[in-house]
Coordinates of C-alpha atoms in Angstrom, one line a residue:
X1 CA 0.0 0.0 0.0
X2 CA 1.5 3.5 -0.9
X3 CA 1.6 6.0 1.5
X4 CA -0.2 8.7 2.0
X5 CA 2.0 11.9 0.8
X6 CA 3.4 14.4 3.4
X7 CA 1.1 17.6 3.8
X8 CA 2.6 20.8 2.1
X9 CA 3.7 22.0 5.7
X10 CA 5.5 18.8 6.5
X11 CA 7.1 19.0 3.1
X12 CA 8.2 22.7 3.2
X13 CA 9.7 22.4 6.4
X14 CA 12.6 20.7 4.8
X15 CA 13.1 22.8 2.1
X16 CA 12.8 22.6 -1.6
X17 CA 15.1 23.0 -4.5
X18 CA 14.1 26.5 -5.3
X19 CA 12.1 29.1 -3.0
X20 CA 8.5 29.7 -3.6
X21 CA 8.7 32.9 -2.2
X22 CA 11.7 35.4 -3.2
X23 CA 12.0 38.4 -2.0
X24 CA 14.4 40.7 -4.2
X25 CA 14.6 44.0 -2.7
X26 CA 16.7 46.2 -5.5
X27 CA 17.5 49.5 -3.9
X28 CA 17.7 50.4 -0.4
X29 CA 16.6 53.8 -1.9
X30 CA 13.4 55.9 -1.2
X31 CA 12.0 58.9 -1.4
X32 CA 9.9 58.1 2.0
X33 CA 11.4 57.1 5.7
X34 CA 8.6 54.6 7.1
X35 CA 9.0 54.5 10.3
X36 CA 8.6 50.4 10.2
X37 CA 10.8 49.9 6.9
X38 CA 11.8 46.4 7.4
X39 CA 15.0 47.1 5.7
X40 CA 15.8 50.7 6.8
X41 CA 15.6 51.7 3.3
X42 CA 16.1 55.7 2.2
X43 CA 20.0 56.0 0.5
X44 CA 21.4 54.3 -2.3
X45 CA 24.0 52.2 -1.5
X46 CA 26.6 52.6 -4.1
X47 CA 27.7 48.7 -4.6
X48 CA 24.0 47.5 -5.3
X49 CA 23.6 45.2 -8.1
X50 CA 24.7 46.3 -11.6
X51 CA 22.5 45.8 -14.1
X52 CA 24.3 42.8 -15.8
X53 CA 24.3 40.8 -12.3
X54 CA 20.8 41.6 -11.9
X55 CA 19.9 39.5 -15.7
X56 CA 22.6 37.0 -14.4
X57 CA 20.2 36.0 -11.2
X58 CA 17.3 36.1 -13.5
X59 CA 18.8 33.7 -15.9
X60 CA 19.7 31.9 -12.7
X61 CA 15.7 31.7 -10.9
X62 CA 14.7 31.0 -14.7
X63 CA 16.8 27.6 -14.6
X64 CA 15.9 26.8 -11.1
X65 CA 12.2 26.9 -12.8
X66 CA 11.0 30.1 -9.8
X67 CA 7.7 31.0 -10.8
X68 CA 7.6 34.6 -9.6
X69 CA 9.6 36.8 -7.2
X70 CA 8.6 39.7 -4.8
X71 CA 10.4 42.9 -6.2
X72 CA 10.9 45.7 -3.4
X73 CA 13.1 47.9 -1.8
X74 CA 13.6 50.8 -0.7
X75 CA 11.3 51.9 -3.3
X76 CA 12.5 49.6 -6.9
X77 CA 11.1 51.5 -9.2
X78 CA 13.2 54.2 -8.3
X79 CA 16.0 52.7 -10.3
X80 CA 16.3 53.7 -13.5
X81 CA 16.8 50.0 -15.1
X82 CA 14.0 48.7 -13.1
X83 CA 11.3 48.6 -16.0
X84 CA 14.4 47.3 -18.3
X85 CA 14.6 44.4 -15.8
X86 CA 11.3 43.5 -15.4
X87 CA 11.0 43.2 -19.1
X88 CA 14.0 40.8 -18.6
X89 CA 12.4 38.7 -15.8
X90 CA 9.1 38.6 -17.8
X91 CA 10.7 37.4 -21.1
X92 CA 12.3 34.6 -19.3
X93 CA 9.6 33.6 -17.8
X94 CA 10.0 34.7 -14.1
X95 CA 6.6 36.7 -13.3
X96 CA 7.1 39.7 -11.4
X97 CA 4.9 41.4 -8.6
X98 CA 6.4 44.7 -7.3
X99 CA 6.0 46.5 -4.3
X100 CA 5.8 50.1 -4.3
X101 CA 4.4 53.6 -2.5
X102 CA 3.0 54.9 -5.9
X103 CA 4.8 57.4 -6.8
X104 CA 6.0 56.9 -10.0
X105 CA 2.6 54.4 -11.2
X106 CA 1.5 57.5 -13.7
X107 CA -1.3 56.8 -16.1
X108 CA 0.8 55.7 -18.6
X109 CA 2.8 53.1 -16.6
X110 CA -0.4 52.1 -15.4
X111 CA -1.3 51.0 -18.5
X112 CA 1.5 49.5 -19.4
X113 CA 1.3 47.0 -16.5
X114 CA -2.5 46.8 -17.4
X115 CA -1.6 44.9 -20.5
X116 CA 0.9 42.1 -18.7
X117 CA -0.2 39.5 -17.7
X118 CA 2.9 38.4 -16.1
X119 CA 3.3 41.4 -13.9
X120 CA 1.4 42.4 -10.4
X121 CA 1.4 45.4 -8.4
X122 CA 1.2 46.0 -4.8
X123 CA 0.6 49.7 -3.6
X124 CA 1.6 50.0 0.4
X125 CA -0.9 51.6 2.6
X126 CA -0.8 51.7 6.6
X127 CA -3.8 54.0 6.8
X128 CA -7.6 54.0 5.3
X129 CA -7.1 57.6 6.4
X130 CA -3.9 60.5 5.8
X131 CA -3.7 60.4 9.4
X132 CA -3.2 57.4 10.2
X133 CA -0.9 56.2 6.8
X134 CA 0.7 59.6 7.0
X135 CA 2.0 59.0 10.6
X136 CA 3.8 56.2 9.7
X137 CA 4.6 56.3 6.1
X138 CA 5.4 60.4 5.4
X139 CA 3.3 63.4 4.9
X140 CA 1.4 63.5 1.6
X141 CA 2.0 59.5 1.1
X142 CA -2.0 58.6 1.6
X143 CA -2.5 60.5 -1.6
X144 CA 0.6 59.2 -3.4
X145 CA -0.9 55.8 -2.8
X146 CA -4.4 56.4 -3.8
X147 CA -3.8 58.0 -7.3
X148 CA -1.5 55.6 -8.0
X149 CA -4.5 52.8 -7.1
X150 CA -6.9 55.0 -9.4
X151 CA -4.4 54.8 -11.9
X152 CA -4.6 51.1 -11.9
X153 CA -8.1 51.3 -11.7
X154 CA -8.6 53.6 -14.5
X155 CA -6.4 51.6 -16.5
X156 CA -8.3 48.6 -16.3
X157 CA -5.4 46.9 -13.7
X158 CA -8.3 44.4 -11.8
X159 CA -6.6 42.4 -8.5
X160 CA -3.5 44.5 -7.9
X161 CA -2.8 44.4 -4.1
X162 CA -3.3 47.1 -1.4
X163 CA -0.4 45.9 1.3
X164 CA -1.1 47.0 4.5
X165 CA 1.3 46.5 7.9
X166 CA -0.6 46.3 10.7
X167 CA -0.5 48.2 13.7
X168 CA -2.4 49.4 16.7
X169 CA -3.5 52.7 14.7
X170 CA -5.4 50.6 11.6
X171 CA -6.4 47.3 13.4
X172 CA -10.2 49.1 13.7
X173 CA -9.7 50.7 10.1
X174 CA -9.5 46.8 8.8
X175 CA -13.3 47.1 7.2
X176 CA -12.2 50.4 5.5
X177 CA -9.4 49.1 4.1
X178 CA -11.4 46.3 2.5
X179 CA -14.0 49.3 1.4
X180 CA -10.7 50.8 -0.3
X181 CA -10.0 47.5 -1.6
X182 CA -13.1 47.2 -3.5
X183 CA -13.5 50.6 -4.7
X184 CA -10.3 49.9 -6.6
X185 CA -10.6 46.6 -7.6
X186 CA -8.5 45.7 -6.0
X187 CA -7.1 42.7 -3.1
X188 CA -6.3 43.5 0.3
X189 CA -3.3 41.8 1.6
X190 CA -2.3 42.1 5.1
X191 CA 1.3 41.6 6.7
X192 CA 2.6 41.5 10.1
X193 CA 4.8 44.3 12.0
X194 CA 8.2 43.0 12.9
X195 CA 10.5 44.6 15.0
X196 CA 12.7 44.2 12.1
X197 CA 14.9 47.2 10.3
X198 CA 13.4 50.6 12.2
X199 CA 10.8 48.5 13.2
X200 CA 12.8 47.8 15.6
X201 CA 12.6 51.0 16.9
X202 CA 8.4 51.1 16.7
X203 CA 7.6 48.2 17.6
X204 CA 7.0 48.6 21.0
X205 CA 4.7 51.6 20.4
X206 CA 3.1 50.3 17.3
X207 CA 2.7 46.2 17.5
X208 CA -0.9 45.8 18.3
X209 CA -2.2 44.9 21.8
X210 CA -3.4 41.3 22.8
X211 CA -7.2 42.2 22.4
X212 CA -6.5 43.9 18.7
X213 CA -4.9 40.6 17.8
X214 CA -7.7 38.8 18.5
X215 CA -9.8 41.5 16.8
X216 CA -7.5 40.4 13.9
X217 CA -8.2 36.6 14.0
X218 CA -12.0 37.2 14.3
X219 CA -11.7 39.4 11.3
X220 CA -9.7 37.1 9.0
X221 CA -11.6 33.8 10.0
X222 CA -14.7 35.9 8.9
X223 CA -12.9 37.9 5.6
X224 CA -9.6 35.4 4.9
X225 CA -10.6 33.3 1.8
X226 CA -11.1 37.4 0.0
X227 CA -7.6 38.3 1.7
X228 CA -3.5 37.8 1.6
X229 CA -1.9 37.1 4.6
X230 CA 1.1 35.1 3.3
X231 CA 2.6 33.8 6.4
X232 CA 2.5 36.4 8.8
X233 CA -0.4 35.5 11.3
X234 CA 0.5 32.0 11.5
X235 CA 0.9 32.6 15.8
X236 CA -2.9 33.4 15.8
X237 CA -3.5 29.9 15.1
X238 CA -3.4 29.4 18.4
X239 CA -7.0 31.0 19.1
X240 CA -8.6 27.9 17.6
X241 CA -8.7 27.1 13.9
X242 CA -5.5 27.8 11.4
X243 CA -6.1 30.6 9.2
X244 CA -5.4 30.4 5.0
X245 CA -1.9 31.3 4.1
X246 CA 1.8 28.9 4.5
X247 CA 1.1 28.4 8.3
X248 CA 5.0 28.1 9.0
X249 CA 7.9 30.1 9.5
X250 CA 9.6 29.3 5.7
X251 CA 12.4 31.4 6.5
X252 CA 15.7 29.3 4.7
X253 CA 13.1 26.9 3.5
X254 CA 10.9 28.0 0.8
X255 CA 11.6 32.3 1.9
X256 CA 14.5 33.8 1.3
X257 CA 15.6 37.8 0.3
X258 CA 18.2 38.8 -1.8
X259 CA 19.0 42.4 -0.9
X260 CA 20.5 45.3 -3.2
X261 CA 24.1 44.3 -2.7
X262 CA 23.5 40.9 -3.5
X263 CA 23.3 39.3 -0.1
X264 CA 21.3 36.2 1.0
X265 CA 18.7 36.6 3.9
X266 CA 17.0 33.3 5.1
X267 CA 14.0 35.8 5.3
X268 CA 12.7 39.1 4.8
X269 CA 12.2 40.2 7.6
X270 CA 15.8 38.8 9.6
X271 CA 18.3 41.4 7.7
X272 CA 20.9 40.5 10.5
X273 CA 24.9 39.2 9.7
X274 CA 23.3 35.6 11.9
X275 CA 21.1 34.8 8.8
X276 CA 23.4 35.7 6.1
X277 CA 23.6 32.7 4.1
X278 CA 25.9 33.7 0.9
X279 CA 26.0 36.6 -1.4
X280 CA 24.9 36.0 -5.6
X281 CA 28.6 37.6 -6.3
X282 CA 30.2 34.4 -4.9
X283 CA 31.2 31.3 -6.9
X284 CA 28.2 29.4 -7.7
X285 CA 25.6 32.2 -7.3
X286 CA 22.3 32.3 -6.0
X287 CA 21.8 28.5 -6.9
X288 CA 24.6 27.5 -4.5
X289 CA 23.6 29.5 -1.2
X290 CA 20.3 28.2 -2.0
X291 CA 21.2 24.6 -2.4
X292 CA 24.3 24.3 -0.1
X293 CA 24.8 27.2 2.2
X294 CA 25.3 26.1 5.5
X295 CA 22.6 28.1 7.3
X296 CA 19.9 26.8 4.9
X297 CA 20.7 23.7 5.7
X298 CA 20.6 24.3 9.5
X299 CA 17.3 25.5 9.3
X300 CA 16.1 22.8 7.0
X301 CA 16.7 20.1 9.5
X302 CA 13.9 19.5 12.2
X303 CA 14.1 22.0 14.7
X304 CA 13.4 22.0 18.3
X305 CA 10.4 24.1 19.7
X306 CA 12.0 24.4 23.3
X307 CA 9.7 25.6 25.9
X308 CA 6.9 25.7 22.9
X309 CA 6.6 22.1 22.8
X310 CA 4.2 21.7 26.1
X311 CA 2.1 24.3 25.2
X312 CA -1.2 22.7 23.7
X313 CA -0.9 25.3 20.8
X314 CA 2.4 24.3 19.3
X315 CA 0.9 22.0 16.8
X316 CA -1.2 25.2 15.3
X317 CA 1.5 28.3 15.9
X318 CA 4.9 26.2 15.7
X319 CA 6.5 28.4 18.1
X320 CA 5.7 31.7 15.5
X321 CA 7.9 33.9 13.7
X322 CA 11.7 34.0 14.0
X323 CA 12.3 37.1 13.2
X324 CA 10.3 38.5 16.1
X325 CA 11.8 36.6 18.8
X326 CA 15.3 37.5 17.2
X327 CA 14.9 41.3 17.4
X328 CA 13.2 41.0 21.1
X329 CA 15.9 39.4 22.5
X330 CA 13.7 36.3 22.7
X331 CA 15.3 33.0 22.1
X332 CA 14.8 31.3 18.7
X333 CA 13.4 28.1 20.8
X334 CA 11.2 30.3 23.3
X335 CA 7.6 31.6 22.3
X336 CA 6.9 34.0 19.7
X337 CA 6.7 37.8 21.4
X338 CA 2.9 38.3 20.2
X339 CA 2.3 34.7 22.0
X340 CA -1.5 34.6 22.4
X341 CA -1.2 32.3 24.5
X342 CA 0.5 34.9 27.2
X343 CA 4.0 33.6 27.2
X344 CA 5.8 35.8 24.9
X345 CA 4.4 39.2 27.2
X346 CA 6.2 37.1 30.2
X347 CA 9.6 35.7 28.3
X348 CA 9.8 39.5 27.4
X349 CA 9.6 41.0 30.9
X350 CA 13.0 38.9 31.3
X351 CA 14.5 40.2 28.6
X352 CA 17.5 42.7 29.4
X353 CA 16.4 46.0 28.2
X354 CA 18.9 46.9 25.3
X355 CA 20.1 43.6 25.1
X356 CA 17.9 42.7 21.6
X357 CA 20.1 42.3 18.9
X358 CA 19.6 45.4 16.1
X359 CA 19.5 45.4 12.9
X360 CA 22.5 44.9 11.0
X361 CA 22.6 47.8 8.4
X362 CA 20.4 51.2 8.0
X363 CA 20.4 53.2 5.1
X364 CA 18.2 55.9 6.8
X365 CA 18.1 59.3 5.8
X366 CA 20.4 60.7 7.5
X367 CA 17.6 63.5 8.9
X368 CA 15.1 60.8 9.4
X369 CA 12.6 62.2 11.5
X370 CA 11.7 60.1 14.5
X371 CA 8.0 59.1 15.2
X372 CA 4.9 58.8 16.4
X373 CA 2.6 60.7 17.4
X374 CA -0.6 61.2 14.5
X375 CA -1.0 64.4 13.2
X376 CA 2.0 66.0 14.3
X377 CA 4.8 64.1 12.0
X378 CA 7.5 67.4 10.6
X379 CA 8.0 66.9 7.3
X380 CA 11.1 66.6 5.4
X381 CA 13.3 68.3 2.8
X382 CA 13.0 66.8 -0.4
X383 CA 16.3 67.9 -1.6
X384 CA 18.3 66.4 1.4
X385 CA 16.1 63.3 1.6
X386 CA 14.1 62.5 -1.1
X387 CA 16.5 60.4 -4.2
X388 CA 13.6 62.0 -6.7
X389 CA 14.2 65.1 -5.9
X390 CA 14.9 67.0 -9.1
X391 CA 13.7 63.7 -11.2
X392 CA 10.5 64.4 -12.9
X393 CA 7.9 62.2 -11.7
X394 CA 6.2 61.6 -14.7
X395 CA 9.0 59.1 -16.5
X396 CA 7.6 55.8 -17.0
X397 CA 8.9 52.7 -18.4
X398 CA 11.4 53.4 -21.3

């Protein structure tokens, strides 16, 4: 008798041949300073990826058969090859879906990407109102976002994504930013906030409280076959039933990031030298720190859930995410901080204060200025901060 095949979970725990989920972030610069930027985006750093070595790494996902990867930054489509490289990943046959603030989707890029079918869109918002989005995400940004999604709209772009981080601010906004959603035609996808990149800094002040998260699991188990999560609320499974999405930490395993220089993350949100796996510049490329680096390999071997493993929940939350016990000074064995359960809120209040690890590399404005309180963010001068400045905003793809 043959048995029955592994469930996906068991199966991506080990790791496959090729991530299913890249994450290619292609300039740390940005002409915004989120306060949560999981990357600390805002300069340019000067040895990002030329590009010939970006085409190389395409050729490379195209023979290790990727199916699509998660373009970001910074803000990507600041670079002036970007539309040249998305052309490049499209005609060999690696789809593309972008991540960007809006401000260079004009009508006319709009519809451009109307007519690919190869290509999707994802406009950030952490608002349903200026106040709230603008807080966290720049002054003026709320309507950046918004004509860029009536752009799309205009241009006949139907299911592009609205990506929103969520935080203690918009948790209650959740029904308007499904309203937004499908005014646009568009998709809502949520994310998680990590104390990752100036997160780090935030998170504290912005991660939402233990009754908003389960505000948040109520709301998806009622919305979440109509909305993205990817794997980000995985720990909520804990309440009860597990919600749709990859309900496991893929990091190393079917996640990874490649950042602007070329460097090999085991996940987007863990930009720290102790998950540096390899760099795409090294012999062997992208396929061999995929394949053989020893981190990947760590991670892909059954792992331990410590303390987790007597909790009743483990089965549904798997301990939760990495990346947010890493940056809280939490073991990678212990619970995840946003336990539901309760024991993250206690493994915290042991946790030396200052002793979390930070982030390994910021590419902040060097003016950045530092949050939050709603309504009262100072803004910025665009010629010390903003890489557009000067630029005219209207250049679309060449």
């Amino acid at each position: 008798m043959t048995a029955a095949p592994l469930p996906l979970v068991e199966q991506f725990q080990y790791g496959l041949d090729a991530p299913i989920c890249l994450t290619w972030e292609l300039t740390y610069a940005c002409n915004l300073s989120c306060v949560h930027c999981l990357s600390s985006s805002g300069r340019r750093d000067p040895r990002e990826l030329s590009t010939a070595e970006c085409k190389a790494v395409i050729d490379e996902l195209e023979r290790m058969q990727v199916f699509y990867v998660n373009i970001g930054g910074g803000e990507p489509t600041v670079r002036p090859d970007f539309w040249e490289l998305v052309d490049y990943a499209t005609a060999h046959r690696v789809g593309v879906k972008f991540s960007t603030n809006g401000v260079k989707i004009t009508p006319e890029v709009a519809r451009r990407l109307s007519g690919s079918d190869y290509v999707d869109v994802q406009i950030s918002l952490d608002g349903a109102t200026a106040e709230v989005n603008d807080a966290v995400r720049g002054s003026g940004s709320y309507d950046t976002a918004l004509r860029a999604m009536a752009n799309l709209a205009e241009a006949g772009f139907v299911g592009f994504k609205i990506s929103v981080v969520m935080t203690r601010h918009n948790v209650e906004q959740l029904d308007a930013f499904k309203a937004i959603a499908d005014r646009f035609g568009a998709q809502l996808r949520i994310t998680r906030l990590r104390p990752s990149g100036r997160g780090a800094d935030v998170w504290d002040e912005l991660h939402p409280t233990a009754a908003q998260q389960r505000l948040l699991y109520d709301w998806l188990v009622g919305h979440g076959e109509n909305v993205l999560t990817g794997d980000s609320f995985f720990h909520l499974a804990a309440f009860g039933d597990s919600l749709p999405g990859l309900n496991l930490c893929g990091a190393g395993r079917v996640v990874c990031l490649i950042d602007p220089v070329g460097d090999v993350y085991a996940c987007p949100f863990a930009i720290h030298e102790t998950f540096l796996a390899g760099n795409v510049r090294s012999p062997g490329g992208f396929t061999t720190v995929w394949r053989e680096s020893e981190l990947f390999t760590d991670l892909r071997r059954p792992q331990s859930g410590g303390a987790c493993t007597s909790c009743s929940a483990f089965d549904a939350c798997r301990g939760g995410c990495m990346a947010a016990k890493f940056f809280t000074g939490l073991p990678l064995d212990g619970p995840d901080p946003e336990c539901v359960k309760g024991h993250g809120e206690s493994a915290l209040a042991a946790v030396d204060s200052g002793s979390a690890p930070r982030p390994s590399l910021d590419h902040s404005h060097r003016s950045r200025p530092v949050p939050i309180t709603l309504g009262r963010r100072a803004p910025v001068s665009a010629c010390n901060e903003n890489p557009l400045a000067g630029i005219g905003l209207s250049i679309g793809p060449r």
